[in-house]
Amino acid sequence: MRLRRVEVSRWLSAAAAVTAFAVGLGACADDRQPSAAGATDFKEIADEARGQTVRWWMYGGDERINDYVDSVVAPAARRAGIELERVPVADTADAVQRVVAQRRAGETSGGAVDLIWINGENFAAGKQAGLWLDGWTRRLPNAALVDFEDPSINRDLRVPIDGQELPWSRAAFVYAYDQKRTPTPPSTFDQLLDYARAHPGRVTYPAPPDFTGTSFVKQAVIAKGADEGFNYLAELKPLMWQQGERFPKSEAELNRLFANGEVDFAMSFDPSFIASEVRKGEFDESVRPFLLEGGALVNTSYVTIPADAANAAGAQVVADLLLDPRLQAQKADPARLGIPTVLDLDRLDPTDRRRFQGSVASPYLLDDFGDVKSELGADQVRPLEERWTREILR
Amino acid sequence: MSERRTRLLVGVLAALFIAPLMVLLVQAFADSWRAPGVLPDQLGWRGFEVAFGSARAGDALVNSLLVAFAATAISLVLGWPAARVLGMRRLPRNGFVFLLIGLPLLMPPYLAGFGLTEWFIRLGIDDSLAGIVLAHVTFALPYAILILLSGFNREVEALEEMAATTGAGPARRLAWVTLPALRPTLIAAALLSFLVSWSQYGTSLAVGAGRPTLPIVMLPFIQTDPEVAAALALVFLAPCIVALAFVARLQRTPL
Amino acid sequence: MDTRDPALNLRSSASRSWRREDVLALAPAAVLLAALFLGALAGAVKVSLVPLGGGIGDASLASWRQLFADPSFRDGLVLTLEVTIASTAIAAALGVALALALRRSAGAVRAVAAAPVPVPHLLVAVIAVVWLGPGGLADRILGSLPFDLIGNRNGAGIVAVYVYKEAPFIALLVLAAMGRSLEQREEAAAVFGAGGLKRAAWVLWPTIRGPVVVGSIIVAAFAIGALEVPLAVGPNYPPTLAVYAFQTTQGDLISGEGRAAAALLLAGFLAIVLATVGVRHARSADNE
């Protein structure tokens, strides 16, 4: 009981927002204007979804996102008659493994996974194997608010998303530095190398095939070209932490090193990770974000529905809710999560658009990702990782 | 062993085995603990708030306990007769049986993720607590058998024979001779079966299709959120320590 | 010839053939394990041979060939074996020593010694990193550590964690087999003039050999196939077999699962070989 009270008092703002949302939902239900056919289709789906329990398998290690789903998305789903069950996993592969097992067992319906917060490589491989439900994304009412012409949205690691996955969040690769230790962070890869020369043993990155590490290597390759990029990494290696003989195995491990003052930079695809780590008491309050090469590698986070999902209708309704401007605004609010929205602000009506403006900027978040870089293809990832293992690790 | 040496040994063991675990206790309340601090900078309840809030440690604890007790009970009931036969009767060509029993122990635990789930789905026992129990029994039963095996030896056989010659029936022999003789072994087997079930992650997640158990809710926070992970770890360890203490009391050594 | 009560299912060493009662006693456990695990094993073999979406006709050794061609795997196999042998030997030796030291101790002392047993390997690895990792507690208290266990290229960190966890486990097994009867037999041997070493060889060792062998096999099998410990405290390169399987499926499960299953099946096979060798060795010693 005591804990409940503490929770409620801490999330008072969430309660207020949800109340406002509840009041607004009734009034705004008719303001959606997708195509007429789309509206009818979705109405059938929404009716079918009523009473369903949707199991959303998603990474469970981020307390803020868990709270967002539990206290913002789940109540909204409940209002649509859906019970949203968040299934926490340590890695997306756990969810994909369940779906693959179902496929191998010959199951075509009644699957235990209704919705997955999926990553690009697993999406690409699953798409090739025909694991994902198709053709459901565009007819969702809130899909009209997303700019599907944007190549960083309609392609996930350059694989066309078709109708098989729906964007729900933005990701951008940012770096972190501590103002107390590093007055001026480098702004290009070459400057990073100079920094490593001046401060040997203070720079490192996670080893591929960790996702963050692979993304760092990708950026080096994008900035300098394949061979030049690997020459750069080879040159950097002896100047790195532990002379490059040892790498952190994950982004989390690098965060620990950075927090403990062993190295001077951290990095993540979550643009709000500094805010998150400060909140957890891991990073010092003097940590700030920065970019390399004038722009972040930008990515989109998607949800997908397995083709054999037991509650596909409910999953689609939940996916649609994720794109609701109110929910997106709460996610983007720097005071809450600060994760950028995937909605096209120009497509919103003025009331909704105002939700995304006027919030107090946070020193831990970048409001501008500069000259954004585009991702490499999904088929280039493994060769890159293997080349890195060959040339740098061994 | 002399009194002083015993105390020295206990001291060393405590420092080696208990002290490192204490760090979990501290970390669970450390809202902020950065280098070079030897003690946390700031204490607080965030770890437990999250653990019992969004991380659903309460539900996970209940599930884990139910499953572990069920798996232990089944493992002991099925394992006892098997261990008795394998331990007391020196049967020929029993290598095949031992191989079957040993397979779940010898195969890498991670391998279960690549075949167990599909098989359980085909059998129709997935997506349920009962399915999780059966998955755990698969790994706990071999442990139970192997440990119980070591208890069924010639002495027990001789004791049972002696009891038989005095006219005691099978039930009497079981209750008055065999069970007491195997008490330490039985307790060790129960404890280990319980622990094996308690720590299962991959099979629980995939077969149980997301039903929360303590390892499942704890794992995502390891490395990424040390305070919450430590809080969950304490919840995870508490029943184990209780079990261990209970066992220690039962195993009062005669001297 | 047996003239005793047929209800007595007790024979000392005669009648070494399978009786119906034996089969019935073994059946529940054997059938359950066969039904649950053999199917799972078959599934894993299928994963290593048949890609997702294919049928029996698509079975091929492609994953296995790729596996053996991969230098990371080959180097990893060597590391895995080295770590396994080292951990098992040290854990067994320390476990026996611990059990002997504690054989007359009170339950509370035994509980302290058994403390690492209920802690899952993952937590032990995490605690090891908290204490011994860079910027960890040991660093903060002592200034800095002279040696480097975490991430050690030779797997010293892995061995340390396994020994820490498994020595008490083996001690627990050994203690469970050492009861009053052992003490009585040792006393009897002493009365007959057998010295300490003779008593150890002829009374103690035969009693504890079983649990030591079984325990060592369990430890070795675990060391060959476990994932969390080498992942947390092992070197970046080479990866142990289970870490290799994990990394192969990181990011993209589907293209890597064939190789991962193959690597893990190989690890299991090695564990079986080790177990068979260990048991044979123990059996032959038994028959001397």
PDB file of N, CA and C in Angstrom, chain C residues 103-152:
ATOM      1  N   ARG C 103      33.314 -31.234   7.894  1.00  0.00           N
ATOM      2  CA  ARG C 103      32.500 -32.426   8.106  1.00  0.00           C
ATOM      3  C   ARG C 103      31.933 -32.515   9.512  1.00  0.00           C
ATOM      4  N   ARG C 104      32.617 -31.868  10.449  1.00  0.00           N
ATOM      5  CA  ARG C 104      32.063 -31.917  11.806  1.00  0.00           C
ATOM      6  C   ARG C 104      31.494 -30.587  12.239  1.00  0.00           C
ATOM      7  N   SER C 105      31.372 -29.687  11.310  1.00  0.00           N
ATOM      8  CA  SER C 105      30.906 -28.360  11.700  1.00  0.00           C
ATOM      9  C   SER C 105      29.398 -28.316  11.800  1.00  0.00           C
ATOM     10  N   ALA C 106      28.929 -27.315  12.495  1.00  0.00           N
ATOM     11  CA  ALA C 106      27.494 -27.150  12.693  1.00  0.00           C
ATOM     12  C   ALA C 106      26.829 -26.734  11.393  1.00  0.00           C
ATOM     13  N   GLY C 107      25.513 -26.887  11.389  1.00  0.00           N
ATOM     14  CA  GLY C 107      24.759 -26.553  10.193  1.00  0.00           C
ATOM     15  C   GLY C 107      24.932 -25.112   9.765  1.00  0.00           C
ATOM     16  N   ALA C 108      25.087 -24.223  10.740  1.00  0.00           N
ATOM     17  CA  ALA C 108      25.213 -22.811  10.391  1.00  0.00           C
ATOM     18  C   ALA C 108      26.478 -22.560   9.583  1.00  0.00           C
ATOM     19  N   VAL C 109      27.552 -23.204   9.989  1.00  0.00           N
ATOM     20  CA  VAL C 109      28.817 -23.036   9.258  1.00  0.00           C
ATOM     21  C   VAL C 109      28.685 -23.598   7.856  1.00  0.00           C
ATOM     22  N   ARG C 110      28.039 -24.762   7.766  1.00  0.00           N
ATOM     23  CA  ARG C 110      27.854 -25.365   6.444  1.00  0.00           C
ATOM     24  C   ARG C 110      27.022 -24.454   5.560  1.00  0.00           C
ATOM     25  N   ALA C 111      26.045 -23.776   6.186  1.00  0.00           N
ATOM     26  CA  ALA C 111      25.205 -22.885   5.392  1.00  0.00           C
ATOM     27  C   ALA C 111      26.032 -21.747   4.812  1.00  0.00           C
ATOM     28  N   VAL C 112      26.952 -21.222   5.610  1.00  0.00           N
ATOM     29  CA  VAL C 112      27.816 -20.150   5.110  1.00  0.00           C
ATOM     30  C   VAL C 112      28.631 -20.643   3.927  1.00  0.00           C
ATOM     31  N   ALA C 113      29.178 -21.855   4.090  1.00  0.00           N
ATOM     32  CA  ALA C 113      30.005 -22.395   3.014  1.00  0.00           C
ATOM     33  C   ALA C 113      29.178 -22.663   1.773  1.00  0.00           C
ATOM     34  N   ALA C 114      27.913 -22.962   1.967  1.00  0.00           N
ATOM     35  CA  ALA C 114      27.057 -23.270   0.827  1.00  0.00           C
ATOM     36  C   ALA C 114      26.407 -22.024   0.248  1.00  0.00           C
ATOM     37  N   ALA C 115      26.720 -20.861   0.787  1.00  0.00           N
ATOM     38  CA  ALA C 115      26.050 -19.631   0.369  1.00  0.00           C
ATOM     39  C   ALA C 115      26.071 -19.384  -1.134  1.00  0.00           C
ATOM     40  N   PRO C 116      27.178 -19.627  -1.839  1.00  0.00           N
ATOM     41  CA  PRO C 116      27.142 -19.342  -3.277  1.00  0.00           C
ATOM     42  C   PRO C 116      26.219 -20.275  -4.065  1.00  0.00           C
ATOM     43  N   VAL C 117      25.851 -21.418  -3.483  1.00  0.00           N
ATOM     44  CA  VAL C 117      25.117 -22.400  -4.273  1.00  0.00           C
ATOM     45  C   VAL C 117      23.769 -21.882  -4.783  1.00  0.00           C
ATOM     46  N   PRO C 118      22.951 -21.243  -3.924  1.00  0.00           N
ATOM     47  CA  PRO C 118      21.663 -20.792  -4.459  1.00  0.00           C
ATOM     48  C   PRO C 118      21.758 -19.549  -5.331  1.00  0.00           C
ATOM     49  N   VAL C 119      22.905 -18.915  -5.327  1.00  0.00           N
ATOM     50  CA  VAL C 119      23.026 -17.720  -6.151  1.00  0.00           C
ATOM     51  C   VAL C 119      23.245 -18.157  -7.602  1.00  0.00           C
ATOM     52  N   PRO C 120      22.385 -17.788  -8.507  1.00  0.00           N
ATOM     53  CA  PRO C 120      22.566 -18.245  -9.877  1.00  0.00           C
ATOM     54  C   PRO C 120      23.850 -17.685 -10.467  1.00  0.00           C
ATOM     55  N   HIS C 121      24.392 -18.406 -11.422  1.00  0.00           N
ATOM     56  CA  HIS C 121      25.675 -18.022 -12.000  1.00  0.00           C
ATOM     57  C   HIS C 121      25.656 -16.593 -12.500  1.00  0.00           C
ATOM     58  N   LEU C 122      24.530 -16.201 -13.032  1.00  0.00           N
ATOM     59  CA  LEU C 122      24.440 -14.858 -13.578  1.00  0.00           C
ATOM     60  C   LEU C 122      24.706 -13.815 -12.495  1.00  0.00           C
ATOM     61  N   LEU C 123      24.085 -14.017 -11.324  1.00  0.00           N
ATOM     62  CA  LEU C 123      24.278 -13.040 -10.263  1.00  0.00           C
ATOM     63  C   LEU C 123      25.710 -13.045  -9.758  1.00  0.00           C
ATOM     64  N   VAL C 124      26.280 -14.241  -9.657  1.00  0.00           N
ATOM     65  CA  VAL C 124      27.673 -14.325  -9.203  1.00  0.00           C
ATOM     66  C   VAL C 124      28.560 -13.556 -10.171  1.00  0.00           C
ATOM     67  N   ALA C 125      28.281 -13.711 -11.469  1.00  0.00           N
ATOM     68  CA  ALA C 125      29.073 -12.997 -12.469  1.00  0.00           C
ATOM     69  C   ALA C 125      28.888 -11.494 -12.313  1.00  0.00           C
ATOM     70  N   VAL C 126      27.638 -11.083 -12.086  1.00  0.00           N
ATOM     71  CA  VAL C 126      27.378  -9.652 -11.929  1.00  0.00           C
ATOM     72  C   VAL C 126      28.097  -9.109 -10.701  1.00  0.00           C
ATOM     73  N   ILE C 127      28.017  -9.864  -9.600  1.00  0.00           N
ATOM     74  CA  ILE C 127      28.693  -9.424  -8.381  1.00  0.00           C
ATOM     75  C   ILE C 127      30.197  -9.380  -8.595  1.00  0.00           C
ATOM     76  N   ALA C 128      30.705 -10.367  -9.343  1.00  0.00           N
ATOM     77  CA  ALA C 128      32.140 -10.369  -9.625  1.00  0.00           C
ATOM     78  C   ALA C 128      32.530  -9.096 -10.363  1.00  0.00           C
ATOM     79  N   VAL C 129      31.691  -8.684 -11.317  1.00  0.00           N
ATOM     80  CA  VAL C 129      32.007  -7.471 -12.064  1.00  0.00           C
ATOM     81  C   VAL C 129      31.933  -6.252 -11.156  1.00  0.00           C
ATOM     82  N   VAL C 130      30.913  -6.221 -10.297  1.00  0.00           N
ATOM     83  CA  VAL C 130      30.789  -5.083  -9.379  1.00  0.00           C
ATOM     84  C   VAL C 130      32.024  -4.963  -8.491  1.00  0.00           C
ATOM     85  N   TRP C 131      32.537  -6.100  -8.040  1.00  0.00           N
ATOM     86  CA  TRP C 131      33.703  -6.072  -7.163  1.00  0.00           C
ATOM     87  C   TRP C 131      35.005  -5.913  -7.929  1.00  0.00           C
ATOM     88  N   LEU C 132      35.162  -6.757  -8.960  1.00  0.00           N
ATOM     89  CA  LEU C 132      36.480  -6.860  -9.592  1.00  0.00           C
ATOM     90  C   LEU C 132      36.594  -6.122 -10.921  1.00  0.00           C
ATOM     91  N   GLY C 133      35.514  -5.559 -11.415  1.00  0.00           N
ATOM     92  CA  GLY C 133      35.570  -4.890 -12.703  1.00  0.00           C
ATOM     93  C   GLY C 133      36.289  -3.555 -12.623  1.00  0.00           C
ATOM     94  N   PRO C 134      36.543  -2.947 -13.761  1.00  0.00           N
ATOM     95  CA  PRO C 134      37.199  -1.635 -13.774  1.00  0.00           C
ATOM     96  C   PRO C 134      36.318  -0.601 -13.091  1.00  0.00           C
ATOM     97  N   GLY C 135      36.870   0.112 -12.145  1.00  0.00           N
ATOM     98  CA  GLY C 135      36.069   1.063 -11.400  1.00  0.00           C
ATOM     99  C   GLY C 135      35.166   0.390 -10.398  1.00  0.00           C
ATOM    100  N   GLY C 136      35.396  -0.888 -10.161  1.00  0.00           N
ATOM    101  CA  GLY C 136      34.584  -1.626  -9.220  1.00  0.00           C
ATOM    102  C   GLY C 136      35.004  -1.361  -7.787  1.00  0.00           C
ATOM    103  N   LEU C 137      34.342  -2.061  -6.862  1.00  0.00           N
ATOM    104  CA  LEU C 137      34.586  -1.805  -5.447  1.00  0.00           C
ATOM    105  C   LEU C 137      36.024  -2.090  -5.047  1.00  0.00           C
ATOM    106  N   ALA C 138      36.575  -3.183  -5.589  1.00  0.00           N
ATOM    107  CA  ALA C 138      37.960  -3.502  -5.241  1.00  0.00           C
ATOM    108  C   ALA C 138      38.887  -2.373  -5.676  1.00  0.00           C
ATOM    109  N   ASP C 139      38.645  -1.861  -6.856  1.00  0.00           N
ATOM    110  CA  ASP C 139      39.424  -0.721  -7.334  1.00  0.00           C
ATOM    111  C   ASP C 139      39.268   0.468  -6.401  1.00  0.00           C
ATOM    112  N   ARG C 140      38.031   0.720  -5.995  1.00  0.00           N
ATOM    113  CA  ARG C 140      37.779   1.910  -5.182  1.00  0.00           C
ATOM    114  C   ARG C 140      38.397   1.773  -3.803  1.00  0.00           C
ATOM    115  N   ILE C 141      38.408   0.543  -3.261  1.00  0.00           N
ATOM    116  CA  ILE C 141      38.938   0.353  -1.908  1.00  0.00           C
ATOM    117  C   ILE C 141      40.462   0.265  -1.911  1.00  0.00           C
ATOM    118  N   LEU C 142      40.983  -0.519  -2.875  1.00  0.00           N
ATOM    119  CA  LEU C 142      42.412  -0.790  -2.850  1.00  0.00           C
ATOM    120  C   LEU C 142      43.205   0.154  -3.729  1.00  0.00           C
ATOM    121  N   GLY C 143      42.532   0.992  -4.478  1.00  0.00           N
ATOM    122  CA  GLY C 143      43.280   1.857  -5.386  1.00  0.00           C
ATOM    123  C   GLY C 143      43.245   1.289  -6.767  1.00  0.00           C
ATOM    124  N   SER C 144      43.788   0.115  -6.932  1.00  0.00           N
ATOM    125  CA  SER C 144      43.627  -0.581  -8.201  1.00  0.00           C
ATOM    126  C   SER C 144      44.125  -2.002  -8.018  1.00  0.00           C
ATOM    127  N   LEU C 145      43.611  -2.900  -8.803  1.00  0.00           N
ATOM    128  CA  LEU C 145      43.953  -4.308  -8.622  1.00  0.00           C
ATOM    129  C   LEU C 145      45.217  -4.655  -9.392  1.00  0.00           C
ATOM    130  N   PRO C 146      46.073  -5.488  -8.805  1.00  0.00           N
ATOM    131  CA  PRO C 146      47.284  -5.873  -9.522  1.00  0.00           C
ATOM    132  C   PRO C 146      46.995  -6.821 -10.681  1.00  0.00           C
ATOM    133  N   PHE C 147      45.929  -7.598 -10.554  1.00  0.00           N
ATOM    134  CA  PHE C 147      45.638  -8.540 -11.624  1.00  0.00           C
ATOM    135  C   PHE C 147      44.324  -8.159 -12.279  1.00  0.00           C
ATOM    136  N   ASP C 148      44.085  -8.723 -13.405  1.00  0.00           N
ATOM    137  CA  ASP C 148      42.889  -8.389 -14.164  1.00  0.00           C
ATOM    138  C   ASP C 148      42.125  -9.663 -14.471  1.00  0.00           C
ATOM    139  N   LEU C 149      41.063  -9.885 -13.703  1.00  0.00           N
ATOM    140  CA  LEU C 149      40.315 -11.121 -13.943  1.00  0.00           C
ATOM    141  C   LEU C 149      39.223 -10.948 -14.985  1.00  0.00           C
ATOM    142  N   ILE C 150      38.495  -9.847 -14.826  1.00  0.00           N
ATOM    143  CA  ILE C 150      37.360  -9.647 -15.719  1.00  0.00           C
ATOM    144  C   ILE C 150      37.876  -9.381 -17.124  1.00  0.00           C
ATOM    145  N   GLY C 151      37.407 -10.142 -18.066  1.00  0.00           N
ATOM    146  CA  GLY C 151      37.835  -9.937 -19.446  1.00  0.00           C
ATOM    147  C   GLY C 151      39.197 -10.507 -19.749  1.00  0.00           C
ATOM    148  N   ASN C 152      39.751 -11.235 -18.806  1.00  0.00           N
ATOM    149  CA  ASN C 152      41.064 -11.838 -19.029  1.00  0.00           C
ATOM    150  C   ASN C 152      41.044 -12.744 -20.251  1.00  0.00           C
TER     151      ASN C 152
END
